[in-house]
């Protein structure tokens, strides 16, 4: 840095000084003040030089060495120095330069001359080492200056104030006139400077000034504290909002302890009787932080356990899994997520040792081979009531067939096949699925090939066993279209309470509207007919309406819009608890207006009490303040807890929903911390 | 503390398993949902009559910390700038069992 600056100065020596000075980098206030006062760093250095080398040829009689850091010093230009520097290069202001540079300048040797004298090639490359040497000299000098400064500071303010700038000298015992009231007073060690540091204050004025200063500082401190607290509070609220929890000022003692235990989890030998809730909490936090390992896993095992859940097993090795089966022989329900290291032997060990295992949920069992799956189903056979597998590319057509024959025909009630890429044979799939006769819950999501889950296969299945189904999840089966809705769901989905059809881009607004309005009509007709003529009712077997959905997810079914929304509310208004209707684009402002009007005025709805707690309208067009306010403050008042409006830029800060009220509105653009 | 019938005294006595007595305000004790249930006048429990609660499964060190927490909770319930509550690591598990029992 300093060498760079010196080079600049050297160059400026050769050319016109004023022109060079017209271009400069950003200056500090101190620099510009110094320039105004005509003080040059070089002058200061010269004085230093003169002081340190008393035998110097250049006599520069300096009464006292001064220092840059002392403010009182700055406004006292030494006339001979500045004039000297002016005569040398016609440039009154320059950056700091080394003693050697200053010396050379005094000798009348400029860098241009030096360069001219040196051989041609030395212009830049050879100059560098020399400058390094200069740097060293400079560093040594700076060190010495600092040492001297420390020494001087120690023996007080003898050379503190030799100025002639009009600022009174701070000499205790001296008579001075107050800067403010102009009264005579004697300077003491307690005398204060005026606020602009241009004069001294008498005792009275000084006291007043210092008190005002203290008061001012206190007020500022208070204001900044209030600001800090407000900011913290805003942050807390925003954080709680995103985590969908309430703001808690004081954490529960249990949570404090859990946090502490987690910090020392590797030292814990046994958790003891801390309660199932706390155990589950610790388990979940460990999984969330991805620190569940073979050691900490052991803390959760006990022989009387019937249900075990680990949400992140990525650090558990094969021996840990065998330990589960060995330590918890009475397990009935086992859930292992991200169990990538679960080996073939482990799964078979589960099958043979966990005699009561009925429900198994595996996410990501990559290592399990096809033969092992088959063997597992053979051993478990009719024991399995629930089988869930996600994210496994080795689970194939064969395994599905084996599962359907060994378990599906007998006891299997719940089946999940999520992202199971090994299943790709349509014929085998159709055949296997027809074996699952007693399913209450079926999930087939994100198949590798959308053609695999076709309208025909599912309509066929629904026609046979669809009546038993309470939960149907077909996320990402984008091969399904309107035919499935009208011929599969409409007639046979009468017992469904959970329906999820995310990302089904082929289903149309008209089909969905027809589905829900037909269900709604049948519902009301049934109620009317019920008292009058039951036989009539039994005749129309096609028209068994659905009794209302509890969980409904139609996320990103991009063709849906507000007509369907109206039909959904007319059918499931009082039963819905969680409703996801995000990312649906076919909406209009008028449509929503009509919907609100319908919800407000319909006589049937007036006597129904809604149960909706979770509503997602994210990324839906034309969702605005009015709609949300109507939902939150009128129609679903009291029950609605969370409304998600991510990406709805018409929902603004003006939307009248309290941040701390019963309803949390999440995802508004205006909600920034 | 005299254990005669003082239904709504300002203070209640918590007794640890090893016999130490801690006298805290009723308000502080109500931080714990379990104690609130025991001490509420409507419950008609013996504890509510005598204003004394025997906590046999909690020892004195632990109960002292719990009393500390109750007052901490009471003090900072409504403030935003809450200082940390210090729990020594060696007592965390024991305290968690007690906190679980007392539902605090």
XYZ file of C-alpha atoms in Angstrom:
777
model
C 0.000 0.000 0.000
C 2.559 2.484 1.041
C 4.862 1.558 -1.794
C 2.022 2.026 -4.249
C 1.301 5.416 -2.889
C 4.946 6.383 -2.997
C 5.129 5.478 -6.630
C 2.216 7.766 -7.262
C 3.947 10.589 -5.507
C 7.100 9.948 -7.444
C 5.239 10.141 -10.713
C 3.532 13.299 -9.712
C 6.907 14.884 -9.126
C 7.690 14.679 -12.795
C 4.542 16.152 -14.216
C 2.409 19.067 -13.308
C 1.444 18.845 -9.695
C -1.973 20.450 -9.856
C -3.138 18.239 -12.655
C -2.208 15.165 -10.715
C -3.934 16.379 -7.645
C -7.185 16.862 -9.452
C -7.668 13.095 -9.562
C -7.704 11.311 -6.261
C -9.441 8.524 -4.499
C -11.899 8.891 -1.627
C -10.525 10.943 1.241
C -11.202 10.747 4.915
C -12.290 13.847 6.756
C -8.902 13.898 8.419
C -7.048 13.891 5.123
C -9.024 16.785 3.715
C -8.634 18.695 6.960
C -4.900 18.189 6.790
C -4.849 19.328 3.186
C -6.720 22.492 4.099
C -4.281 23.204 6.856
C -1.349 22.618 4.551
C 0.046 19.798 6.638
C 1.892 17.131 4.782
C 2.844 13.774 6.027
C 6.197 14.405 4.584
C 6.688 17.382 6.824
C 5.918 15.267 9.814
C 8.330 12.645 8.635
C 11.018 15.201 8.183
C 10.575 16.336 11.701
C 10.794 12.761 12.791
C 13.894 12.301 10.774
C 15.421 15.401 12.213
C 14.634 14.281 15.694
C 15.995 10.787 15.279
C 19.103 11.817 13.465
C 20.349 14.833 15.289
C 23.507 14.856 13.200
C 21.604 15.068 10.010
C 23.075 17.306 7.458
C 19.794 19.004 6.858
C 19.166 21.158 9.870
C 15.486 21.271 10.659
C 15.126 22.705 14.042
C 11.931 21.264 15.451
C 11.020 22.219 18.943
C 8.949 19.108 19.682
C 8.270 15.896 17.802
C 4.590 15.707 17.025
C 2.341 12.898 16.242
C -0.411 12.351 13.770
C -2.696 10.722 16.242
C -2.923 13.693 18.554
C -5.696 15.953 17.454
C -4.371 19.048 19.063
C -1.370 18.636 16.903
C -3.085 18.569 13.577
C -3.977 22.174 13.190
C -0.498 23.476 13.849
C 1.323 23.700 10.576
C 5.000 24.267 10.776
C 5.605 26.971 8.228
C 9.103 25.986 7.203
C 8.143 22.423 6.426
C 5.218 23.219 4.215
C 7.130 25.892 2.414
C 9.981 23.471 2.010
C 7.826 20.832 0.460
C 6.284 23.416 -1.773
C 9.613 24.474 -3.068
C 10.673 20.969 -3.788
C 7.851 19.869 -6.008
C 5.292 22.610 -6.028
C 2.853 20.270 -4.461
C 1.674 21.107 -0.977
C -0.164 17.901 -0.218
C 1.020 14.332 -0.524
C 0.559 10.974 1.045
C 2.926 9.546 3.584
C 6.393 8.925 2.247
C 9.356 7.144 3.678
C 12.204 8.884 5.357
C 14.431 8.035 2.462
C 12.072 9.555 -0.064
C 11.894 12.678 1.998
C 15.639 12.783 2.279
C 16.092 12.342 -1.442
C 13.633 15.056 -2.113
C 15.487 17.392 0.126
C 18.623 16.577 -1.746
C 16.859 17.599 -4.930
C 16.875 14.107 -6.375
C 13.543 13.213 -7.899
C 12.454 9.759 -8.878
C 12.497 10.773 -12.501
C 16.146 11.540 -12.213
C 16.760 8.342 -10.400
C 15.041 6.426 -13.101
C 16.925 8.267 -15.796
C 20.184 7.389 -14.087
C 19.359 3.759 -13.706
C 19.685 1.322 -16.619
C 16.708 1.094 -18.951
C 15.417 -2.317 -17.973
C 15.306 -1.468 -14.331
C 12.269 0.685 -14.817
C 9.741 -1.372 -12.992
C 10.973 -4.862 -12.247
C 14.122 -3.806 -10.497
C 12.451 -1.123 -8.608
C 10.355 -3.562 -6.607
C 13.088 -5.020 -4.376
C 14.396 -1.584 -3.672
C 11.017 -0.472 -2.610
C 10.733 -3.461 -0.356
C 13.862 -2.323 1.358
C 12.343 1.075 1.697
C 9.308 -0.541 3.215
C 11.432 -2.233 5.815
C 13.074 0.995 6.740
C 9.709 2.590 6.957
C 8.252 -0.152 9.146
C 11.172 0.203 11.526
C 10.589 3.893 11.672
C 6.893 3.565 12.295
C 7.644 1.170 15.131
C 10.024 3.600 16.675
C 7.510 6.403 16.306
C 4.878 4.295 18.022
C 7.293 3.540 20.852
C 8.017 7.204 21.282
C 4.340 8.020 21.209
C 3.612 5.526 23.955
C 6.406 6.957 26.003
C 5.157 10.464 25.484
C 1.625 9.587 26.403
C 2.943 8.177 29.596
C 4.731 11.294 30.714
C 1.562 13.333 30.313
C 0.692 16.333 28.333
C 3.865 18.353 28.309
C 3.928 18.764 24.563
C 0.191 18.378 24.133
C -0.779 21.840 23.114
C 1.651 24.099 21.465
C -0.911 25.356 19.034
C -1.564 28.793 17.797
C -5.016 28.088 16.421
C -6.960 29.937 19.113
C -7.999 26.874 21.110
C -7.107 27.637 24.705
C -4.402 25.461 26.153
C -5.451 22.960 28.701
C -3.233 24.009 31.529
C -4.658 23.518 34.996
C -4.252 26.600 37.100
C -4.335 28.998 34.189
C -7.021 31.671 33.989
C -9.276 31.324 30.965
C -12.532 32.728 29.618
C -15.494 30.430 29.235
C -16.388 29.626 25.669
C -20.081 29.946 26.370
C -20.704 32.516 29.071
C -17.421 34.359 28.628
C -16.775 34.467 32.378
C -13.323 34.231 33.806
C -12.434 30.943 35.426
C -9.443 28.887 36.453
C -8.718 25.734 34.484
C -8.742 22.604 36.597
C -8.357 18.959 35.694
C -12.152 18.749 35.648
C -12.608 21.517 33.094
C -14.527 20.400 30.048
C -14.167 21.218 26.386
C -17.075 22.807 24.560
C -19.127 20.551 22.351
C -17.321 21.674 19.161
C -13.955 21.367 20.923
C -13.051 24.964 20.113
C -12.924 26.246 23.666
C -13.028 25.413 27.331
C -16.044 25.768 29.567
C -16.249 27.190 33.057
C -17.288 24.918 35.885
C -20.969 25.857 35.659
C -21.317 25.544 31.896
C -19.186 22.412 31.884
C -21.413 20.715 34.410
C -24.556 21.596 32.469
C -22.985 20.384 29.255
C -21.839 17.094 30.725
C -25.262 16.492 32.242
C -26.917 17.181 28.906
C -24.488 14.773 27.304
C -25.290 12.061 29.788
C -29.023 12.597 29.373
C -28.696 12.532 25.624
C -26.661 9.362 25.723
C -29.183 7.727 28.030
C -32.058 8.654 25.785
C -30.248 7.322 22.761
C -29.468 4.125 24.576
C -33.105 3.716 25.531
C -34.325 4.335 22.010
C -31.885 1.835 20.577
C -32.965 -0.704 23.180
C -36.614 -0.268 22.262
C -35.730 -0.657 18.619
C -33.733 -3.759 19.324
C -36.564 -5.327 21.308
C -39.114 -4.457 18.632
C -36.918 -5.969 15.966
C -36.444 -9.111 18.000
C -40.168 -9.389 18.541
C -40.897 -8.951 14.840
C -38.361 -11.643 14.077
C -39.864 -13.984 16.661
C -43.345 -13.539 15.253
C -42.181 -14.100 11.696
C -40.248 -17.183 12.717
C -43.169 -18.611 14.647
C -45.425 -17.909 11.688
C -43.245 -19.883 9.321
C -42.929 -22.740 11.801
C -46.689 -22.646 12.269
C -46.423 -22.320 16.027
C -47.362 -19.695 18.581
C -44.893 -17.180 19.898
C -43.524 -18.341 23.231
C -41.529 -15.896 25.276
C -40.422 -18.305 27.955
C -39.682 -21.841 26.772
C -41.009 -24.744 28.798
C -38.619 -26.269 31.281
C -38.985 -29.584 29.464
C -37.850 -28.019 26.215
C -34.920 -26.354 27.942
C -33.852 -29.706 29.343
C -34.338 -31.473 26.030
C -32.183 -28.913 24.322
C -29.478 -29.436 26.877
C -29.719 -33.212 26.672
C -29.362 -33.025 22.915
C -26.149 -31.097 23.339
C -24.768 -33.911 25.450
C -26.567 -36.794 23.774
C -23.360 -38.745 23.262
C -22.739 -38.776 27.008
C -26.215 -39.947 27.925
C -26.316 -43.586 28.901
C -30.008 -43.991 29.475
C -32.869 -41.568 29.153
C -35.006 -43.030 31.906
C -38.588 -42.250 32.662
C -38.941 -38.950 30.877
C -42.345 -39.598 29.331
C -43.282 -40.804 25.879
C -43.915 -37.318 24.583
C -40.461 -36.153 25.554
C -38.914 -39.298 24.146
C -40.662 -38.713 20.846
C -39.613 -35.090 20.915
C -35.958 -35.951 21.431
C -36.201 -38.559 18.709
C -37.691 -36.110 16.257
C -35.181 -33.380 17.036
C -32.304 -35.817 16.607
C -33.678 -36.867 13.239
C -34.305 -33.315 12.189
C -30.724 -32.383 12.941
C -29.501 -35.544 11.221
C -27.512 -36.654 14.241
C -29.312 -39.882 15.068
C -26.548 -42.481 15.185
C -26.000 -45.990 16.460
C -25.245 -44.656 19.911
C -28.174 -42.332 20.368
C -30.534 -44.797 18.699
C -29.991 -47.272 21.523
C -31.564 -44.819 23.973
C -34.949 -45.331 22.362
C -35.002 -49.114 22.362
C -36.774 -51.104 25.021
C -38.219 -54.584 25.118
C -41.822 -53.575 25.743
C -41.952 -51.161 22.849
C -44.686 -51.827 20.275
C -44.114 -48.858 18.044
C -40.833 -47.434 16.868
C -40.262 -44.526 14.534
C -37.003 -43.095 13.233
C -37.305 -40.257 10.789
C -33.743 -40.063 9.579
C -31.749 -43.271 9.691
C -29.067 -42.185 7.272
C -26.358 -42.712 9.895
C -27.541 -46.099 11.106
C -25.544 -49.071 9.854
C -26.662 -52.683 9.413
C -25.703 -53.649 12.980
C -27.978 -50.915 14.358
C -30.929 -52.342 12.483
C -30.289 -55.826 13.846
C -30.151 -54.260 17.285
C -33.656 -52.907 16.797
C -35.002 -56.383 16.154
C -32.970 -57.859 18.999
C -33.882 -55.271 21.635
C -37.527 -54.726 20.733
C -39.019 -58.169 20.005
C -42.581 -56.953 20.591
C -42.626 -54.339 17.878
C -45.831 -54.141 15.908
C -45.182 -50.952 14.056
C -41.858 -49.957 12.547
C -41.114 -46.839 10.596
C -37.662 -46.231 9.143
C -37.175 -43.222 6.936
C -34.061 -42.691 4.847
C -32.942 -46.187 5.691
C -30.430 -46.365 2.863
C -28.126 -48.721 4.768
C -30.788 -51.268 5.615
C -29.326 -54.509 4.307
C -30.948 -57.650 2.975
C -30.040 -59.559 6.122
C -31.634 -56.870 8.259
C -34.960 -57.092 6.516
C -35.017 -60.864 6.796
C -33.999 -60.587 10.441
C -36.989 -58.287 10.992
C -39.232 -60.808 9.287
C -38.052 -63.721 11.405
C -37.521 -62.034 14.767
C -40.276 -59.468 14.973
C -43.114 -61.917 15.309
C -45.741 -59.279 15.853
C -44.706 -56.896 13.124
C -47.835 -55.768 11.306
C -47.114 -52.304 10.067
C -43.935 -51.486 8.248
C -42.952 -48.243 6.623
C -39.668 -48.030 4.736
C -38.414 -44.980 2.927
C -35.394 -45.361 0.691
C -34.386 -49.034 1.177
C -32.068 -49.047 -1.822
C -30.059 -52.097 -0.873
C -32.944 -54.549 -0.602
C -32.853 -56.870 -3.588
C -35.805 -58.365 -5.359
C -35.266 -61.868 -3.878
C -35.150 -60.433 -0.379
C -38.445 -58.627 -0.822
C -40.035 -61.873 -2.012
C -38.591 -63.777 0.910
C -39.797 -61.088 3.302
C -43.354 -61.315 1.987
C -43.247 -65.079 2.153
C -42.240 -65.034 5.808
C -44.549 -62.230 6.903
C -47.425 -63.431 4.766
C -50.786 -62.743 6.275
C -49.285 -60.881 9.205
C -48.837 -57.634 7.314
C -51.629 -55.130 7.698
C -49.754 -52.133 6.411
C -46.963 -51.999 3.895
C -45.464 -48.747 2.786
C -42.433 -48.383 0.602
C -41.042 -45.260 -0.962
C -38.054 -44.449 -3.101
C -36.807 -47.862 -4.055
C -35.793 -48.753 -7.566
C -35.295 -52.432 -6.811
C -38.862 -53.126 -5.811
C -40.202 -54.557 -9.071
C -43.173 -56.194 -10.771
C -42.341 -59.567 -9.247
C -42.301 -58.189 -5.744
C -45.627 -56.466 -6.222
C -47.116 -59.715 -7.451
C -45.697 -61.593 -4.472
C -46.978 -58.909 -2.086
C -50.440 -59.057 -3.604
C -50.635 -62.825 -3.436
C -49.099 -63.334 0.005
C -50.486 -60.344 1.831
C -52.951 -58.479 -0.388
C -55.402 -61.333 -0.583
C -55.471 -61.732 3.174
C -54.965 -58.908 5.593
C -53.290 -55.977 3.914
C -55.333 -52.847 4.589
C -52.949 -50.055 3.709
C -50.558 -49.919 0.800
C -48.166 -47.233 -0.332
C -45.992 -47.372 -3.418
C -44.257 -44.047 -3.795
C -41.637 -43.535 -6.475
C -41.136 -47.248 -6.881
C -39.409 -47.200 -10.214
C -39.032 -50.943 -10.635
C -42.714 -51.408 -11.411
C -43.111 -50.910 -15.132
C -45.219 -53.734 -16.505
C -48.794 -52.639 -17.081
C -50.242 -56.129 -17.402
C -48.606 -57.404 -14.245
C -49.524 -54.233 -12.409
C -53.184 -54.580 -13.342
C -53.196 -58.205 -12.304
C -51.397 -57.591 -9.014
C -53.493 -54.669 -7.979
C -56.691 -56.629 -8.435
C -55.473 -58.920 -5.644
C -55.578 -56.194 -3.015
C -59.098 -56.861 -1.987
C -59.392 -55.261 1.400
C -57.522 -52.043 1.021
C -58.773 -49.073 2.996
C -55.938 -46.865 2.032
C -54.121 -46.845 -1.275
C -51.331 -44.601 -2.322
C -49.611 -44.853 -5.665
C -47.625 -41.744 -6.269
C -45.104 -40.512 -8.778
C -44.829 -43.592 -11.015
C -41.861 -43.776 -13.338
C -44.104 -43.875 -16.387
C -47.401 -42.042 -16.330
C -48.935 -44.546 -18.763
C -48.591 -47.276 -16.125
C -51.400 -45.885 -14.005
C -54.055 -45.607 -16.661
C -57.727 -44.701 -16.460
C -58.764 -48.241 -17.285
C -56.738 -49.946 -14.582
C -57.924 -47.636 -11.838
C -61.543 -47.574 -12.970
C -61.412 -51.359 -12.936
C -59.985 -51.403 -9.434
C -62.413 -48.795 -8.136
C -65.333 -50.723 -9.585
C -64.214 -53.872 -7.765
C -62.934 -52.693 -4.412
C -63.176 -48.906 -4.455
C -66.065 -48.934 -2.029
C -63.765 -49.991 0.821
C -61.343 -47.195 0.221
C -61.220 -44.426 2.776
C -58.059 -42.857 1.561
C -56.872 -42.554 -2.006
C -53.672 -40.781 -2.903
C -52.664 -40.620 -6.543
C -50.216 -37.745 -6.590
C -48.374 -37.334 -9.836
C -50.252 -40.073 -11.717
C -50.650 -37.695 -14.574
C -51.944 -40.366 -16.932
C -55.313 -40.141 -15.218
C -57.969 -37.962 -16.767
C -61.622 -37.084 -16.648
C -62.752 -40.646 -17.296
C -61.256 -41.792 -14.030
C -63.006 -38.970 -12.198
C -66.420 -39.623 -13.715
C -66.375 -43.403 -14.035
C -64.093 -44.324 -11.161
C -64.421 -41.787 -8.387
C -67.954 -40.530 -8.881
C -69.755 -43.848 -8.545
C -67.342 -45.762 -6.297
C -65.605 -43.204 -4.117
C -68.456 -43.033 -1.682
C -66.468 -43.847 1.446
C -63.485 -41.706 0.733
C -62.515 -39.221 3.369
C -59.020 -38.478 2.130
C -58.400 -37.684 -1.483
C -55.221 -36.364 -2.949
C -54.783 -35.799 -6.673
C -51.798 -33.453 -6.798
C -50.258 -32.699 -10.170
C -52.967 -34.358 -12.228
C -52.844 -31.962 -15.123
C -55.344 -33.750 -17.323
C -58.398 -33.526 -15.145
C -60.669 -30.738 -16.196
C -62.710 -28.202 -14.345
C -65.987 -29.523 -15.712
C -65.324 -33.118 -14.630
C -64.310 -32.147 -11.108
C -67.248 -29.783 -10.800
C -69.538 -32.566 -11.927
C -68.002 -34.954 -9.402
C -68.549 -32.694 -6.427
C -71.902 -31.270 -7.439
C -73.261 -34.765 -8.096
C -71.997 -35.949 -4.725
C -73.525 -32.860 -3.131
C -76.866 -33.372 -4.862
C -77.042 -37.031 -3.930
C -76.259 -36.062 -0.354
C -79.142 -33.624 -0.167
C -81.543 -35.918 -2.052
C -80.649 -38.720 0.301
C -81.402 -36.547 3.281
C -84.732 -35.598 1.821
C -85.591 -39.132 0.782
C -84.353 -40.735 3.913
C -87.491 -40.113 5.956
C -89.946 -40.764 3.134
C -89.099 -43.784 1.146
C -86.092 -45.880 1.797
C -86.817 -48.402 -0.919
C -86.642 -45.755 -3.577
C -83.322 -44.776 -2.274
C -81.957 -48.280 -2.449
C -82.954 -48.598 -6.059
C -80.551 -45.988 -7.228
C -77.366 -47.874 -6.419
C -75.362 -45.627 -8.724
C -76.117 -42.638 -6.608
C -74.481 -43.268 -3.358
C -72.942 -39.928 -2.736
C -69.850 -39.320 -0.712
C -70.466 -38.114 2.800
C -67.905 -35.389 2.657
C -64.139 -35.317 2.425
C -61.943 -34.490 5.369
C -58.612 -34.059 3.652
C -58.572 -32.901 0.091
C -55.533 -31.984 -1.921
C -55.801 -30.756 -5.481
C -52.479 -29.012 -5.703
C -51.359 -27.971 -9.164
C -54.227 -29.550 -11.055
C -53.691 -26.672 -13.360
C -57.010 -26.824 -15.187
C -59.113 -26.328 -12.078
C -60.595 -23.017 -11.048
C -63.270 -21.329 -9.011
C -66.273 -23.298 -10.301
C -64.755 -26.460 -8.863
C -63.991 -24.623 -5.664
C -67.619 -23.676 -5.300
C -68.700 -27.266 -5.983
C -66.215 -28.553 -3.388
C -67.567 -26.221 -0.729
C -71.130 -27.129 -1.594
C -70.228 -30.790 -1.009
C -67.684 -30.873 1.789
C -68.152 -27.506 3.474
C -68.605 -28.814 6.990
C -66.349 -31.861 6.824
C -63.152 -30.431 5.342
C -60.295 -30.073 7.787
C -57.311 -29.730 5.501
C -57.737 -28.366 2.045
C -54.985 -27.757 -0.453
C -56.033 -25.895 -3.549
C -52.769 -24.267 -4.498
C -51.409 -23.539 -7.930
C -54.726 -23.680 -9.761
C -54.827 -21.053 -12.421
C -58.286 -21.094 -13.960
C -59.766 -18.599 -11.605
C -61.328 -15.205 -12.183
C -62.113 -12.282 -9.984
C -65.822 -12.620 -10.738
C -65.699 -16.310 -9.958
C -64.359 -15.619 -6.496
C -66.968 -12.890 -6.046
C -69.674 -15.400 -6.822
C -68.111 -17.943 -4.516
C -68.143 -15.488 -1.627
C -71.719 -14.549 -2.391
C -72.685 -18.201 -2.477
C -70.934 -19.015 0.776
C -72.509 -16.032 2.496
C -76.044 -16.449 1.263
C -76.620 -20.171 0.833
C -79.246 -21.305 3.292
C -77.932 -24.857 3.637
C -74.465 -23.711 4.585
C -75.751 -21.309 7.188
C -76.610 -24.126 9.556
C -73.418 -26.065 9.053
C -70.454 -25.524 11.279
C -67.182 -25.587 9.360
C -64.127 -27.490 10.582
C -61.525 -26.292 8.134
C -58.229 -25.640 9.906
C -55.697 -25.612 7.098
C -56.263 -23.921 3.759
C -53.668 -23.550 1.030
C -54.404 -21.139 -1.782
C -50.802 -20.490 -2.744
C -49.992 -19.509 -6.313
C -53.657 -19.238 -7.191
C -54.583 -16.318 -9.370
C -56.944 -13.595 -8.201
C -56.853 -14.554 -4.561
C -57.105 -11.159 -2.899
C -57.497 -9.454 0.454
C -61.282 -9.522 0.316
C -61.447 -13.258 -0.321
C -59.043 -14.082 2.489
C -60.810 -11.729 4.891
C -64.151 -13.315 4.059
C -62.736 -16.780 4.645
C -60.941 -15.926 7.843
C -63.252 -13.426 9.486
C -66.651 -14.695 8.401
C -67.078 -18.058 6.801
C -64.450 -20.101 8.607
C -64.230 -17.840 11.616
C -62.826 -19.506 14.685
C -61.766 -22.788 13.120
C -59.271 -21.750 10.472
C -55.752 -21.870 11.874
C -53.430 -21.659 8.905
C -53.970 -20.059 5.542
C -51.128 -20.260 3.066
C -51.002 -17.594 0.414
C -47.500 -17.943 -1.001
C -47.254 -16.273 -4.371
C -50.611 -14.519 -4.145
C -49.452 -10.994 -4.719
C -52.926 -9.549 -4.357
C -52.929 -10.486 -0.712
C -51.297 -7.447 0.804
C -50.344 -6.028 4.153
C -53.812 -4.461 4.305
C -55.453 -7.854 4.630
C -57.188 -7.619 7.955
C -55.878 -10.762 9.628
C -54.138 -10.447 12.951
C -50.649 -11.887 13.086
C -51.212 -13.088 16.620
C -54.846 -14.073 16.159
C -56.177 -17.629 15.876
C -55.535 -17.635 12.145
C -52.033 -17.477 10.788
C -51.638 -16.081 7.320
C -48.416 -17.389 5.851
C -46.542 -16.342 2.762
C -47.575 -12.748 2.257
C -45.014 -10.799 0.326
C -45.361 -7.919 2.746
C -44.429 -10.036 5.766
C -40.735 -9.306 5.801
C -38.780 -8.952 8.967
C -45.834 -23.075 57.635
C -48.872 -23.902 59.630
C -50.703 -26.612 57.811
C -54.165 -25.688 59.028
C -56.949 -24.843 56.646
C -55.909 -21.712 54.821
C -57.676 -22.150 51.501
C -56.344 -19.189 49.592
C -53.103 -18.302 51.229
C -50.647 -16.364 49.169
C -47.917 -18.945 49.622
C -47.752 -22.671 49.159
C -45.199 -25.142 50.419
C -43.517 -27.626 48.128
C -41.816 -30.509 49.889
C -39.102 -32.466 48.184
C -38.684 -36.224 48.477
C -35.805 -35.759 50.909
C -37.781 -33.476 53.180
C -36.787 -29.961 52.205
C -39.561 -27.407 52.141
C -39.781 -24.647 49.573
C -42.232 -21.856 50.182
C -43.230 -20.175 46.945
C -46.050 -17.869 45.968
C -49.196 -19.501 44.707
C -48.804 -17.662 41.450
C -45.365 -19.148 40.909
C -46.544 -22.661 41.703
C -49.319 -22.256 39.146
C -46.709 -22.152 36.400
C -46.796 -25.919 36.695
C -50.020 -27.317 35.283
C -49.850 -30.300 37.614
C -49.481 -28.135 40.716
C -52.233 -25.879 39.466
C -54.551 -28.857 39.314
C -53.517 -30.042 42.758
C -53.823 -26.645 44.397
C -56.910 -25.250 42.741
C -59.624 -24.831 45.339
C -62.176 -26.549 43.130
C -60.176 -29.784 43.084
C -60.833 -30.559 46.730
C -57.537 -32.387 47.029
C -55.740 -32.500 50.296
C -53.042 -30.338 48.815
C -55.564 -27.606 48.104
C -56.792 -27.731 51.711
C -53.392 -27.617 53.347
C -51.435 -25.675 50.729
C -48.663 -28.241 51.066
C -47.569 -30.459 48.213
C -45.357 -33.433 48.774
C -43.348 -34.254 45.690
C -41.803 -37.548 46.626
C -40.106 -38.279 43.349
C -38.265 -34.961 43.194
C -35.214 -34.269 45.323
C -34.237 -30.958 46.861
C -31.639 -29.890 44.276
C -34.056 -30.503 41.499
C -36.962 -28.818 43.248
C -34.851 -25.782 43.953
C -34.128 -25.466 40.257
C -37.796 -25.910 39.482
C -38.722 -23.126 41.911
C -36.115 -20.991 40.219
C -37.691 -21.740 36.863
C -41.172 -20.914 38.137
C -40.076 -17.448 39.157
C -38.095 -17.072 35.947
C -41.206 -17.953 33.980
C -43.288 -15.560 36.044
C -40.842 -12.696 35.603
C -40.290 -12.954 31.896
C -43.698 -14.199 30.775
C -44.538 -11.006 28.916
C -41.147 -9.650 27.985
C -39.345 -10.179 24.733
C -35.763 -9.869 25.860
C -35.571 -13.049 27.913
C -32.232 -14.055 29.382
C -31.268 -17.709 29.178
C -32.248 -20.004 31.983
C -29.225 -21.870 33.157
C -29.551 -25.610 33.684
C -26.462 -27.571 34.714
C -25.950 -30.412 32.229
C -25.580 -33.096 34.877
C -29.053 -32.438 36.164
C -30.814 -32.097 32.799
C -32.246 -35.606 32.682
C -33.443 -35.616 36.251
C -34.965 -32.216 35.724
C -36.649 -33.349 32.550
C -38.338 -36.209 34.404
C -39.523 -33.781 37.061
C -40.594 -31.182 34.515
C -42.500 -33.838 32.645
C -44.273 -34.834 35.854
C -45.046 -31.244 36.781
C -45.924 -30.375 33.192
C -43.916 -27.182 33.076
